[in-house]
Short mmCIF file of C-alpha atoms in Angstrom, two decimals:
data_model
loop_
_atom_site.label_atom_id
_atom_site.label_comp_id
_atom_site.label_asym_id
_atom_site.label_seq_id
_atom_site.Cartn_x
_atom_site.Cartn_y
_atom_site.Cartn_z
CA MET A 1 11.83 2.32 -48.19
CA ARG A 2 8.52 3.03 -46.47
CA LEU A 3 7.59 1.33 -43.19
CA ARG A 4 4.09 0.80 -41.87
CA ILE A 5 3.88 0.95 -38.08
CA ASP A 6 0.76 -0.16 -36.18
CA LEU A 7 0.50 1.24 -32.69
CA ALA A 8 -1.72 1.57 -29.65
CA TYR A 9 -1.75 4.19 -26.93
CA ASP A 10 -3.46 5.30 -23.79
CA GLY A 11 -4.27 8.93 -24.59
CA THR A 12 -4.80 9.97 -20.96
CA ASP A 13 -1.44 11.61 -20.44
CA PHE A 14 -0.92 12.95 -23.97
CA SER A 15 -1.92 16.31 -25.43
CA GLY A 16 -3.33 14.50 -28.43
CA TRP A 17 -1.54 13.16 -31.50
CA ALA A 18 0.09 16.07 -33.31
CA THR A 19 3.53 17.28 -32.29
CA GLN A 20 3.42 20.55 -30.38
CA PRO A 21 6.33 22.41 -28.85
CA THR A 22 6.55 21.89 -25.05
CA LEU A 23 3.59 19.45 -24.91
CA ARG A 24 3.77 15.65 -24.61
CA THR A 25 2.10 14.25 -27.73
CA VAL A 26 1.96 10.76 -29.22
CA GLN A 27 3.52 11.86 -32.50
CA GLY A 28 6.33 13.67 -30.70
CA THR A 29 6.98 10.66 -28.45
CA LEU A 30 6.98 8.20 -31.35
CA GLU A 31 9.19 10.37 -33.53
CA ALA A 32 11.71 10.78 -30.72
CA ALA A 33 11.78 7.00 -30.14
CA LEU A 34 12.23 6.34 -33.87
CA ALA A 35 15.06 8.88 -34.06
CA THR A 36 16.80 7.11 -31.16
CA ALA A 37 16.21 3.61 -32.56
CA LEU A 38 17.31 4.57 -36.08
CA ARG A 39 20.14 6.86 -34.88
CA LEU A 40 18.82 9.79 -36.90
CA PRO A 41 18.67 13.45 -35.83
CA GLU A 42 15.00 13.71 -36.77
CA VAL A 43 12.19 11.46 -38.03
CA ARG A 44 8.78 12.43 -39.40
CA VAL A 45 5.78 10.11 -39.38
CA VAL A 46 2.38 10.44 -41.05
CA CYS A 47 -0.67 9.00 -39.26
CA ALA A 48 -4.05 7.71 -40.40
CA GLY A 49 -6.14 9.61 -37.87
CA ARG A 50 -5.07 12.46 -35.60
CA THR A 51 -6.59 11.82 -32.21
CA ASP A 52 -7.49 14.65 -29.82
CA THR A 53 -6.28 15.06 -26.27
CA GLY A 54 -7.46 12.16 -24.12
CA VAL A 55 -8.54 9.98 -27.04
CA HIS A 56 -6.98 6.50 -27.22
CA ALA A 57 -5.97 4.23 -30.06
CA ARG A 58 -5.67 0.50 -30.52
CA GLY A 59 -5.32 0.56 -34.29
CA GLN A 60 -3.45 3.74 -35.19
CA VAL A 61 -1.35 3.38 -38.36
CA VAL A 62 1.60 5.51 -39.40
CA HIS A 63 4.15 5.44 -42.16
CA VAL A 64 7.73 6.56 -42.08
CA ASP A 65 10.34 6.67 -44.87
CA VAL A 66 13.81 5.38 -44.07
CA GLU A 67 16.91 4.51 -46.03
CA PRO A 68 17.45 0.74 -46.14
CA ASP A 69 21.05 1.32 -45.03
CA THR A 70 19.90 3.32 -42.01
CA LEU A 71 17.56 0.52 -40.96
CA ALA A 72 20.22 -2.17 -41.41
CA ALA A 73 22.84 -0.16 -39.54
CA SER A 74 20.46 0.61 -36.65
CA ALA A 75 20.03 -3.09 -35.88
CA GLY A 76 23.72 -3.29 -34.91
CA ARG A 77 24.76 -6.80 -34.02
CA ALA A 78 21.21 -8.10 -33.49
CA THR A 79 20.82 -11.47 -35.22
CA GLU A 80 17.05 -11.14 -35.76
CA PRO A 81 15.63 -9.52 -38.94
CA PRO A 82 16.02 -5.69 -38.91
CA LEU A 83 12.26 -5.02 -38.67
CA ASP A 84 11.91 -7.39 -35.67
CA SER A 85 14.86 -5.66 -34.08
CA LEU A 86 13.28 -2.24 -34.69
CA LEU A 87 9.97 -3.39 -33.13
CA ARG A 88 11.75 -4.71 -30.05
CA ARG A 89 14.00 -1.67 -29.65
CA LEU A 90 11.13 0.81 -30.15
CA ASN A 91 9.11 -0.81 -27.38
CA GLY A 92 12.20 -0.71 -25.19
CA ILE A 93 12.49 3.06 -25.73
CA LEU A 94 8.81 4.06 -25.70
CA PRO A 95 6.96 4.75 -22.44
CA ALA A 96 4.40 2.16 -21.30
CA ASP A 97 1.45 4.20 -22.59
CA VAL A 98 2.51 3.77 -26.24
CA ARG A 99 3.15 0.32 -27.71
CA VAL A 100 4.18 -0.56 -31.21
CA ARG A 101 2.32 -3.71 -32.21
CA ARG A 102 3.74 -4.29 -35.66
CA VAL A 103 6.44 -2.95 -37.99
CA ALA A 104 6.38 -4.00 -41.64
CA GLU A 105 7.60 -2.83 -45.00
CA ALA A 106 4.70 -0.90 -46.57
CA LEU A 107 3.13 -2.13 -49.77
CA PRO A 108 3.88 -0.04 -52.89
CA GLY A 109 1.71 3.10 -53.00
CA PHE A 110 0.82 2.89 -49.31
CA ASP A 111 0.21 6.17 -47.49
CA ALA A 112 -1.03 5.86 -43.89
CA ARG A 113 -3.24 8.91 -44.26
CA PHE A 114 -4.30 9.14 -47.87
CA SER A 115 -4.63 5.45 -48.68
CA ALA A 116 -7.06 4.95 -45.77
CA VAL A 117 -10.67 4.43 -46.84
CA TRP A 118 -12.25 4.45 -43.39
CA ARG A 119 -11.52 5.02 -39.74
CA ARG A 120 -13.42 3.11 -37.06
CA TYR A 121 -13.87 4.49 -33.55
CA ALA A 122 -15.56 2.97 -30.51
CA TYR A 123 -17.16 4.95 -27.71
CA ARG A 124 -17.67 2.92 -24.52
CA VAL A 125 -20.16 3.73 -21.77
CA ALA A 126 -20.85 1.94 -18.46
CA ASP A 127 -24.40 3.06 -17.68
CA ALA A 128 -25.01 1.16 -14.42
CA PRO A 129 -22.93 0.83 -11.21
CA GLU A 130 -22.44 -2.92 -11.74
CA LEU A 131 -20.85 -2.21 -15.16
CA VAL A 132 -18.28 0.26 -13.89
CA ASP A 133 -14.85 -1.39 -13.74
CA PRO A 134 -12.00 0.61 -12.20
CA LEU A 135 -9.57 -1.32 -14.43
CA THR A 136 -11.10 0.20 -17.55
CA ARG A 137 -11.89 3.65 -16.17
CA ARG A 138 -9.38 5.33 -18.50
CA HIS A 139 -11.25 4.31 -21.63
CA VAL A 140 -14.84 3.76 -20.52
CA LEU A 141 -17.21 6.58 -19.58
CA ALA A 142 -19.21 6.01 -16.38
CA TRP A 143 -22.72 7.32 -16.98
CA PRO A 144 -25.10 7.73 -14.05
CA ARG A 145 -28.33 6.87 -15.88
CA PRO A 146 -29.31 3.82 -17.96
CA LEU A 147 -29.24 4.26 -21.74
CA ASP A 148 -31.91 3.08 -24.17
CA LEU A 149 -29.82 1.77 -27.06
CA GLN A 150 -32.86 1.19 -29.24
CA ALA A 151 -33.65 4.92 -29.10
CA MET A 152 -30.00 5.73 -29.78
CA ASN A 153 -29.96 3.47 -32.82
CA ALA A 154 -33.17 5.08 -34.09
CA ALA A 155 -31.50 8.48 -33.71
CA SER A 156 -28.27 7.29 -35.33
CA ALA A 157 -29.67 5.71 -38.50
CA PRO A 158 -30.64 8.94 -40.38
CA LEU A 159 -27.15 10.39 -39.86
CA VAL A 160 -25.49 7.65 -41.93
CA GLY A 161 -24.44 8.58 -45.45
CA GLN A 162 -22.71 11.54 -47.10
CA GLN A 163 -23.77 14.60 -45.11
CA ASP A 164 -22.60 18.02 -44.08
CA PHE A 165 -21.67 17.49 -40.42
CA ALA A 166 -21.17 21.23 -39.71
CA ALA A 167 -23.55 20.95 -36.75
CA PHE A 168 -21.26 18.40 -35.11
CA CYS A 169 -17.88 19.85 -36.07
CA LYS A 170 -15.56 22.50 -34.80
CA ARG A 171 -15.18 24.49 -38.01
CA ARG A 172 -11.77 25.16 -39.53
CA GLU A 173 -11.39 28.03 -41.99
CA GLY A 174 -11.55 26.82 -45.58
CA ALA A 175 -12.10 23.15 -44.65
CA THR A 176 -15.18 21.21 -45.68
CA THR A 177 -17.41 19.58 -43.05
CA ILE A 178 -18.80 17.06 -45.54
CA ARG A 179 -18.07 13.47 -44.53
CA THR A 180 -19.43 10.04 -45.38
CA LEU A 181 -20.60 8.32 -42.23
CA LEU A 182 -20.53 4.61 -43.06
CA GLU A 183 -21.82 3.27 -39.75
CA LEU A 184 -23.20 4.65 -36.50
CA SER A 185 -24.71 2.05 -34.22
CA TRP A 186 -24.94 1.00 -30.59
CA ALA A 187 -24.80 -2.43 -28.99
CA ARG A 188 -23.99 -4.05 -25.66
CA ASP A 189 -20.63 -5.80 -25.58
CA ALA A 190 -19.93 -9.10 -23.75
CA ASP A 191 -19.47 -7.18 -20.48
CA GLY A 192 -22.74 -5.25 -20.88
CA LEU A 193 -21.14 -1.92 -21.78
CA ALA A 194 -22.94 0.31 -24.29
CA VAL A 195 -20.56 0.59 -27.23
CA GLY A 196 -20.99 3.04 -30.08
CA ARG A 197 -19.42 1.95 -33.36
CA VAL A 198 -18.60 4.90 -35.60
CA VAL A 199 -17.10 4.42 -39.04
CA ALA A 200 -16.52 7.19 -41.60
CA ASP A 201 -14.24 7.97 -44.51
CA ALA A 202 -12.83 10.69 -42.27
CA PHE A 203 -13.88 12.82 -39.31
CA CYS A 204 -13.76 16.52 -38.62
CA HIS A 205 -12.63 17.94 -35.30
CA ASN A 206 -14.89 16.95 -32.34
CA MET A 207 -17.29 15.11 -34.66
CA VAL A 208 -17.49 11.75 -32.85
CA ARG A 209 -17.67 13.33 -29.41
CA SER A 210 -20.47 15.71 -30.52
CA LEU A 211 -22.42 12.91 -32.15
CA VAL A 212 -22.11 10.78 -29.00
CA GLY A 213 -23.08 13.74 -26.78
CA CYS A 214 -26.24 14.20 -28.85
CA LEU A 215 -27.06 10.49 -28.77
CA LEU A 216 -26.57 10.17 -24.99
CA ALA A 217 -29.29 12.80 -24.54
CA VAL A 218 -31.55 10.60 -26.66
CA GLY A 219 -30.44 7.47 -24.78
CA GLU A 220 -31.54 8.80 -21.45
CA VAL A 221 -34.79 10.05 -23.01
CA ARG A 222 -34.11 13.73 -22.45
CA ARG A 223 -34.57 14.20 -26.23
CA PRO A 224 -36.59 12.28 -28.83
CA PRO A 225 -34.73 10.16 -31.42
CA GLN A 226 -35.51 12.57 -34.28
CA TRP A 227 -33.59 15.34 -32.48
CA ALA A 228 -30.24 14.11 -33.83
CA HIS A 229 -31.39 14.49 -37.44
CA GLU A 230 -32.98 17.87 -36.69
CA VAL A 231 -29.63 19.12 -35.37
CA LEU A 232 -27.84 17.76 -38.46
CA VAL A 233 -30.08 19.47 -41.01
CA LYS A 234 -29.90 22.82 -39.21
CA GLY A 235 -26.21 22.78 -40.10
CA VAL A 236 -25.06 24.89 -37.16
CA ARG A 237 -23.81 23.87 -33.76
CA ASP A 238 -26.59 23.51 -31.23
CA PRO A 239 -25.52 24.56 -27.72
CA ALA A 240 -27.79 21.79 -26.37
CA VAL A 241 -25.40 19.22 -27.86
CA THR A 242 -22.56 18.56 -25.45
CA VAL A 243 -19.15 17.36 -26.61
CA VAL A 244 -18.85 14.24 -24.45
CA HIS A 245 -15.65 13.37 -22.53
CA ALA A 246 -12.68 12.30 -24.65
CA HIS A 247 -11.63 9.34 -22.51
CA GLY A 248 -14.47 7.05 -23.69
CA LEU A 249 -13.24 7.27 -27.28
CA THR A 250 -10.78 4.89 -28.96
CA LEU A 251 -9.56 4.73 -32.56
CA GLU A 252 -9.95 1.00 -33.12
CA GLU A 253 -9.07 0.36 -36.74
CA VAL A 254 -8.17 1.98 -40.04
CA GLY A 255 -9.29 0.40 -43.29
CA TYR A 256 -7.13 0.26 -46.42
CA PRO A 257 -8.05 -1.04 -49.85
CA ALA A 258 -6.41 -4.00 -51.56
CA ALA A 259 -2.76 -3.64 -52.54
CA ASP A 260 -3.48 -2.62 -56.14
CA GLU A 261 -5.80 0.20 -55.01
CA LEU A 262 -3.52 1.89 -52.46
CA GLN A 263 -2.02 4.38 -54.89
CA ALA A 264 -5.31 5.30 -56.61
CA GLN A 265 -7.04 5.74 -53.26
CA ALA A 266 -4.28 8.07 -52.07
CA GLU A 267 -4.74 10.18 -55.21
CA ARG A 268 -8.52 10.31 -54.79
CA ALA A 269 -8.25 11.22 -51.09
CA ARG A 270 -5.87 14.10 -51.81
CA ALA A 271 -8.54 15.74 -54.00
CA PRO A 272 -11.01 18.01 -52.11
CA ARG A 273 -14.38 16.53 -51.10
CA ARG A 274 -17.50 17.90 -52.75
CA MET A 275 -21.20 17.15 -52.23
CA MET B 1 -28.69 -5.96 9.72
CA ARG B 2 -25.88 -7.32 7.57
CA LEU B 3 -25.10 -5.81 4.17
CA ARG B 4 -23.33 -7.54 1.30
CA ILE B 5 -21.21 -5.17 -0.78
CA ASP B 6 -19.74 -6.21 -4.13
CA LEU B 7 -16.80 -4.14 -5.27
CA ALA B 8 -14.07 -3.78 -7.84
CA TYR B 9 -10.71 -2.09 -7.61
CA ASP B 10 -7.54 -1.29 -9.48
CA GLY B 11 -4.90 -2.53 -7.04
CA THR B 12 -2.04 -0.55 -8.61
CA ASP B 13 -1.99 2.27 -6.09
CA PHE B 14 -2.98 0.27 -3.01
CA SER B 15 -0.80 -1.54 -0.50
CA GLY B 16 -3.10 -4.54 -0.78
CA TRP B 17 -6.40 -5.20 0.95
CA ALA B 18 -5.83 -5.25 4.69
CA THR B 19 -5.88 -2.04 6.69
CA GLN B 20 -2.41 -0.93 7.75
CA PRO B 21 -1.48 2.21 9.62
CA THR B 22 -0.02 4.90 7.31
CA LEU B 23 -0.54 2.85 4.11
CA ARG B 24 -3.28 3.28 1.51
CA THR B 25 -5.21 0.00 1.45
CA VAL B 26 -8.53 -1.00 -0.11
CA GLN B 27 -10.04 -2.04 3.21
CA GLY B 28 -8.97 1.20 4.86
CA THR B 29 -10.34 3.26 1.96
CA LEU B 30 -13.66 1.39 1.91
CA GLU B 31 -14.08 1.55 5.69
CA ALA B 32 -13.42 5.29 5.71
CA ALA B 33 -15.98 5.83 2.92
CA LEU B 34 -18.56 3.71 4.75
CA ALA B 35 -17.96 5.64 7.98
CA THR B 36 -18.55 8.92 6.11
CA ALA B 37 -21.62 7.63 4.25
CA LEU B 38 -23.17 6.09 7.38
CA ARG B 39 -22.05 8.95 9.68
CA LEU B 40 -20.32 6.55 12.06
CA PRO B 41 -16.97 7.04 13.81
CA GLU B 42 -15.70 3.67 12.63
CA VAL B 43 -16.82 0.80 10.41
CA ARG B 44 -15.34 -2.69 10.05
CA VAL B 45 -15.81 -4.85 6.97
CA VAL B 46 -14.97 -8.53 6.37
CA CYS B 47 -13.85 -9.56 2.87
CA ALA B 48 -13.96 -12.81 0.92
CA GLY B 49 -10.35 -12.76 -0.26
CA ARG B 50 -7.53 -10.53 0.91
CA THR B 51 -5.63 -9.40 -2.15
CA ASP B 52 -1.91 -8.59 -2.03
CA THR B 53 -0.30 -5.32 -3.08
CA GLY B 54 -0.90 -4.69 -6.78
CA VAL B 55 -3.56 -7.39 -7.19
CA HIS B 56 -6.91 -6.24 -8.59
CA ALA B 57 -10.49 -7.31 -8.03
CA ARG B 58 -13.63 -7.29 -10.10
CA GLY B 59 -15.67 -9.53 -7.82
CA GLN B 60 -14.54 -8.82 -4.26
CA VAL B 61 -17.30 -9.34 -1.69
CA VAL B 62 -17.49 -7.89 1.80
CA HIS B 63 -20.04 -7.81 4.57
CA VAL B 64 -20.68 -5.10 7.11
CA ASP B 65 -23.12 -5.01 10.01
CA VAL B 66 -25.15 -1.85 10.51
CA GLU B 67 -28.12 -0.81 12.59
CA PRO B 68 -31.23 -0.38 10.44
CA ASP B 69 -31.75 3.04 12.04
CA THR B 70 -28.24 4.13 11.12
CA LEU B 71 -28.81 3.14 7.51
CA ALA B 72 -32.18 4.90 7.32
CA ALA B 73 -30.83 8.07 8.96
CA SER B 74 -27.77 8.18 6.69
CA ALA B 75 -29.96 8.46 3.59
CA GLY B 76 -31.18 11.87 4.81
CA ARG B 77 -33.78 13.35 2.50
CA ALA B 78 -32.98 11.07 -0.46
CA THR B 79 -36.21 9.73 -1.93
CA GLU B 80 -34.66 6.55 -3.33
CA PRO B 81 -34.47 3.32 -1.25
CA PRO B 82 -31.74 3.53 1.48
CA LEU B 83 -29.52 0.85 -0.15
CA ASP B 84 -29.63 2.65 -3.52
CA SER B 85 -28.76 5.88 -1.75
CA LEU B 86 -25.84 4.19 0.03
CA LEU B 87 -24.52 2.78 -3.26
CA ARG B 88 -24.68 6.18 -4.91
CA ARG B 89 -23.16 8.05 -1.98
CA LEU B 90 -20.35 5.51 -1.51
CA ASN B 91 -19.28 5.89 -5.14
CA GLY B 92 -19.40 9.64 -4.69
CA ILE B 93 -16.98 9.40 -1.75
CA LEU B 94 -14.65 6.64 -2.99
CA PRO B 95 -11.69 7.40 -5.26
CA ALA B 96 -11.97 6.30 -8.91
CA ASP B 97 -9.85 3.19 -8.35
CA VAL B 98 -12.48 1.57 -6.10
CA ARG B 99 -16.08 1.19 -7.25
CA VAL B 100 -18.97 -0.35 -5.38
CA ARG B 101 -21.03 -2.31 -7.88
CA ARG B 102 -23.85 -3.53 -5.65
CA VAL B 103 -25.16 -3.10 -2.11
CA ALA B 104 -27.78 -5.53 -0.83
CA GLU B 105 -29.14 -6.88 2.41
CA ALA B 106 -27.27 -10.14 3.06
CA LEU B 107 -29.15 -13.42 3.19
CA PRO B 108 -29.49 -14.98 6.67
CA GLY B 109 -26.28 -16.76 7.72
CA PHE B 110 -24.17 -14.96 5.11
CA ASP B 111 -20.52 -14.30 5.96
CA ALA B 112 -18.40 -12.83 3.14
CA ARG B 113 -15.35 -14.82 4.25
CA PHE B 114 -16.57 -18.02 5.83
CA SER B 115 -19.63 -18.70 3.66
CA ALA B 116 -17.49 -18.56 0.50
CA VAL B 117 -16.88 -21.97 -1.10
CA TRP B 118 -14.44 -20.86 -3.78
CA ARG B 119 -12.45 -17.91 -5.05
CA ARG B 120 -11.71 -17.49 -8.75
CA TYR B 121 -8.70 -15.55 -9.98
CA ALA B 122 -7.57 -14.75 -13.51
CA TYR B 123 -3.98 -14.15 -14.54
CA ARG B 124 -3.65 -12.35 -17.91
CA VAL B 125 -0.60 -12.42 -20.15
CA ALA B 126 0.04 -10.68 -23.49
CA ASP B 127 2.80 -12.84 -24.98
CA ALA B 128 3.28 -11.09 -28.34
CA PRO B 129 3.78 -7.40 -29.25
CA GLU B 130 0.50 -7.31 -31.21
CA LEU B 131 -1.39 -8.39 -28.05
CA VAL B 132 0.02 -5.68 -25.80
CA ASP B 133 -2.60 -3.00 -25.24
CA PRO B 134 -1.55 0.10 -23.30
CA LEU B 135 -5.15 0.51 -22.12
CA THR B 136 -4.95 -2.76 -20.17
CA ARG B 137 -1.32 -2.52 -19.04
CA ARG B 138 -2.32 -2.22 -15.38
CA HIS B 139 -3.89 -5.67 -15.28
CA VAL B 140 -2.20 -7.61 -18.10
CA LEU B 141 1.40 -8.83 -17.94
CA ALA B 142 3.44 -8.18 -21.09
CA TRP B 143 5.62 -11.23 -21.68
CA PRO B 144 8.43 -11.08 -24.23
CA ARG B 145 8.24 -14.69 -25.45
CA PRO B 146 5.32 -16.72 -26.81
CA LEU B 147 3.69 -19.20 -24.42
CA ASP B 148 2.70 -22.78 -25.22
CA LEU B 149 -0.64 -23.09 -23.46
CA GLN B 150 -0.88 -26.80 -24.19
CA ALA B 151 2.31 -27.39 -22.21
CA MET B 152 1.02 -25.12 -19.44
CA ASN B 153 -2.23 -27.07 -19.24
CA ALA B 154 -0.32 -30.35 -19.12
CA ALA B 155 1.70 -28.94 -16.22
CA SER B 156 -1.39 -27.58 -14.47
CA ALA B 157 -3.58 -30.69 -14.49
CA PRO B 158 -1.71 -32.73 -11.82
CA LEU B 159 -1.85 -29.81 -9.37
CA VAL B 160 -5.65 -29.88 -9.20
CA GLY B 161 -7.20 -31.43 -6.10
CA GLN B 162 -6.55 -31.31 -2.37
CA GLN B 163 -2.81 -30.88 -1.97
CA ASP B 164 -0.23 -29.40 0.32
CA PHE B 165 0.86 -26.26 -1.56
CA ALA B 166 3.78 -25.51 0.77
CA ALA B 167 6.10 -25.33 -2.25
CA PHE B 168 4.05 -22.44 -3.68
CA CYS B 169 3.22 -20.58 -0.45
CA LYS B 170 4.89 -18.09 1.78
CA ARG B 171 4.57 -19.99 5.04
CA ARG B 172 2.86 -18.44 8.04
CA GLU B 173 3.58 -19.85 11.51
CA GLY B 174 0.91 -22.33 12.59
CA ALA B 175 -1.14 -22.03 9.37
CA THR B 176 -1.82 -24.96 7.09
CA THR B 177 -0.74 -24.87 3.44
CA ILE B 178 -3.29 -27.50 2.42
CA ARG B 179 -5.77 -26.20 -0.13
CA THR B 180 -8.21 -27.68 -2.64
CA LEU B 181 -7.39 -26.44 -6.12
CA LEU B 182 -10.63 -26.83 -8.08
CA GLU B 183 -9.38 -25.58 -11.44
CA LEU B 184 -6.11 -24.47 -13.00
CA SER B 185 -6.25 -24.02 -16.75
CA TRP B 186 -5.08 -21.76 -19.55
CA ALA B 187 -6.90 -20.50 -22.63
CA ARG B 188 -6.75 -17.63 -25.12
CA ASP B 189 -9.46 -15.04 -24.61
CA ALA B 190 -11.28 -13.22 -27.44
CA ASP B 191 -8.38 -10.75 -27.72
CA GLY B 192 -5.75 -13.50 -27.90
CA LEU B 193 -4.40 -13.01 -24.37
CA ALA B 194 -3.25 -16.07 -22.45
CA VAL B 195 -5.55 -16.24 -19.42
CA GLY B 196 -4.99 -18.54 -16.47
CA ARG B 197 -8.14 -19.49 -14.59
CA VAL B 198 -7.42 -20.45 -11.00
CA VAL B 199 -10.17 -21.61 -8.65
CA ALA B 200 -9.66 -22.94 -5.13
CA ASP B 201 -11.52 -23.18 -1.84
CA ALA B 202 -8.94 -20.71 -0.54
CA PHE B 203 -5.39 -19.57 -1.30
CA CYS B 204 -2.32 -19.13 0.83
CA HIS B 205 -0.05 -16.13 0.52
CA ASN B 206 1.67 -15.82 -2.90
CA MET B 207 0.14 -19.11 -4.08
CA VAL B 208 -1.37 -17.97 -7.40
CA ARG B 209 1.65 -15.86 -8.33
CA SER B 210 4.05 -18.74 -7.56
CA LEU B 211 1.95 -21.23 -9.52
CA VAL B 212 1.83 -18.84 -12.49
CA GLY B 213 5.57 -18.17 -12.24
CA CYS B 214 6.22 -21.92 -12.41
CA LEU B 215 3.82 -22.39 -15.33
CA LEU B 216 5.30 -19.50 -17.36
CA ALA B 217 8.68 -21.30 -17.25
CA VAL B 218 6.90 -24.35 -18.70
CA GLY B 219 5.04 -22.18 -21.25
CA GLU B 220 8.21 -20.82 -22.75
CA VAL B 221 9.73 -24.32 -22.71
CA ARG B 222 12.49 -23.54 -20.25
CA ARG B 223 11.11 -26.41 -18.12
CA PRO B 224 9.21 -29.61 -18.98
CA PRO B 225 5.51 -29.87 -18.01
CA GLN B 226 6.19 -32.40 -15.23
CA TRP B 227 8.35 -29.87 -13.42
CA ALA B 228 5.32 -28.20 -11.78
CA HIS B 229 4.27 -31.47 -10.14
CA GLU B 230 7.85 -32.25 -9.11
CA VAL B 231 8.02 -28.92 -7.31
CA LEU B 232 4.67 -29.58 -5.60
CA VAL B 233 5.61 -32.99 -4.22
CA LYS B 234 8.96 -31.76 -2.89
CA GLY B 235 6.90 -29.58 -0.57
CA VAL B 236 9.51 -26.85 -0.19
CA ARG B 237 9.91 -23.61 -2.10
CA ASP B 238 12.13 -24.01 -5.13
CA PRO B 239 14.24 -20.91 -5.80
CA ALA B 240 13.83 -21.61 -9.54
CA VAL B 241 10.11 -20.76 -9.21
CA THR B 242 9.64 -17.02 -9.51
CA VAL B 243 6.71 -15.21 -7.94
CA VAL B 244 5.34 -13.48 -11.02
CA HIS B 245 4.31 -9.79 -11.02
CA ALA B 246 1.16 -8.96 -9.05
CA HIS B 247 -0.40 -6.68 -11.67
CA GLY B 248 -1.52 -9.53 -13.98
CA LEU B 249 -3.70 -11.00 -11.24
CA THR B 250 -7.38 -10.20 -10.65
CA LEU B 251 -9.85 -11.68 -8.15
CA GLU B 252 -12.76 -12.24 -10.53
CA GLU B 253 -15.47 -13.95 -8.52
CA VAL B 254 -16.31 -15.51 -5.18
CA GLY B 255 -18.67 -18.47 -5.02
CA TYR B 256 -21.28 -18.92 -2.29
CA PRO B 257 -23.62 -21.87 -1.73
CA ALA B 258 -27.40 -21.70 -1.95
CA ALA B 259 -29.18 -19.62 0.70
CA ASP B 260 -29.94 -22.58 2.98
CA GLU B 261 -26.28 -23.64 3.04
CA LEU B 262 -24.67 -20.29 3.94
CA GLN B 263 -24.68 -20.84 7.68
CA ALA B 264 -23.48 -24.46 7.56
CA GLN B 265 -20.70 -23.54 5.12
CA ALA B 266 -19.53 -20.76 7.43
CA GLU B 267 -19.34 -23.25 10.32
CA ARG B 268 -17.42 -25.79 8.24
CA ALA B 269 -14.98 -23.15 6.96
CA ARG B 270 -14.20 -21.93 10.47
CA ALA B 271 -12.93 -25.42 11.40
CA PRO B 272 -9.24 -26.06 10.61
CA ARG B 273 -8.39 -27.87 7.35
CA ARG B 274 -6.85 -31.33 7.56
CA MET B 275 -5.53 -33.71 4.91
#
């Protein structure tokens, strides 16, 4: 059987998502906890969105395949349902900076990575001293100058759509940099923070942080709004675009289609993207 | 001249507010930063509400008296107004877990402690796995069982008013335990957390954490709602009331009267409280 696990983590003290020998990663930490909870020598999970070092998640989704017998046996003498027991035991094993929020049997055809149709990130900025809150300093960027969100939205709008984001990506050999950006917009939240909402079918490496770095330059009026689009169409990285700090970035949510579309979406997503 | 400083801090790594030799405290840290920024050998501040070890603040208020010449000289060659310069320099000196949010000249008669008419605290509880967010774990209590806020509100209501809170206070020789509780209520916030809102003219030591400890027992239906009032009227500490963890507690706001009442309020507050 396949399980869907929803989790949240504070990325500060992790070397990103993907398991690496000798480094503390979220995947490595979760897999070790699952192996302990399920009494297995090794467990492999697949995630919806690999987050970089320092990036957080509130809505990360993974799947893991387990034998029903293994799950039932792992619960031991617990009287609660096996999935409730697994949730409770996982959070007992995991360190405080990773929390499992939900464990459920996955719907047929569900694949945490390939069934996903979009990933939503938030980038949070406190751009005035009265907005800086030490209690949120691990996931909110303190910015010394006020940001003009109207200018940032004007700069963001022409980037939406299917585009080649080569100018905002760290290139990987043989991998496409074409992505469909579904939303890129800025608004003040209830606390007055400037929050960037970034939704795409998928992201390439460094993409959100490069986009935000470019837009912050527009927000503090060092660059005109059209600069962002000019960088995009050039198609090469512009050294004037800084990759902004990772700690302001959080993977908030992953979108999946309706139950009867999970399988078809996974098949579509496995095919290479073309313009 | 008297300055009003509004500040926020993450209390996790502090031994509370009040300066103590050899311990890291918020007052000690702020006073040292002020001494550096103002180029003085020593600075003394007065705060609105002394927070215990592990308790946070978003709306702490202090006052400090400085010579206008000292302030002007400390700004050096900065071209911005001296109070803006002080704000910027203080945040440059202070560690990341204390942030000054505002520095202003105090209104005539203002005293951070004695002019205050109320202090508002929030106690935050995540009472389900899906509500636990590792990014807020330093200021939100994770509670393993769901809370019935209706029962907690029923228990809270009879505690409001001027009462002797001896049963919920750590007694200090010669000090009264009479306080006026202006509000004690529970509601879900936008994220679904259970948030206790506690407002009083002043608090005695441990009072909020004891009240919350009592109410959590009611919330998980280990005790009936009337238990809280029964404890209060007995007037002695009940060993069944636990003092709940400090890290869920945040001083959110301090209330001051209108400008023309600041002086009179300070005089009233300096007089001892009587039933």
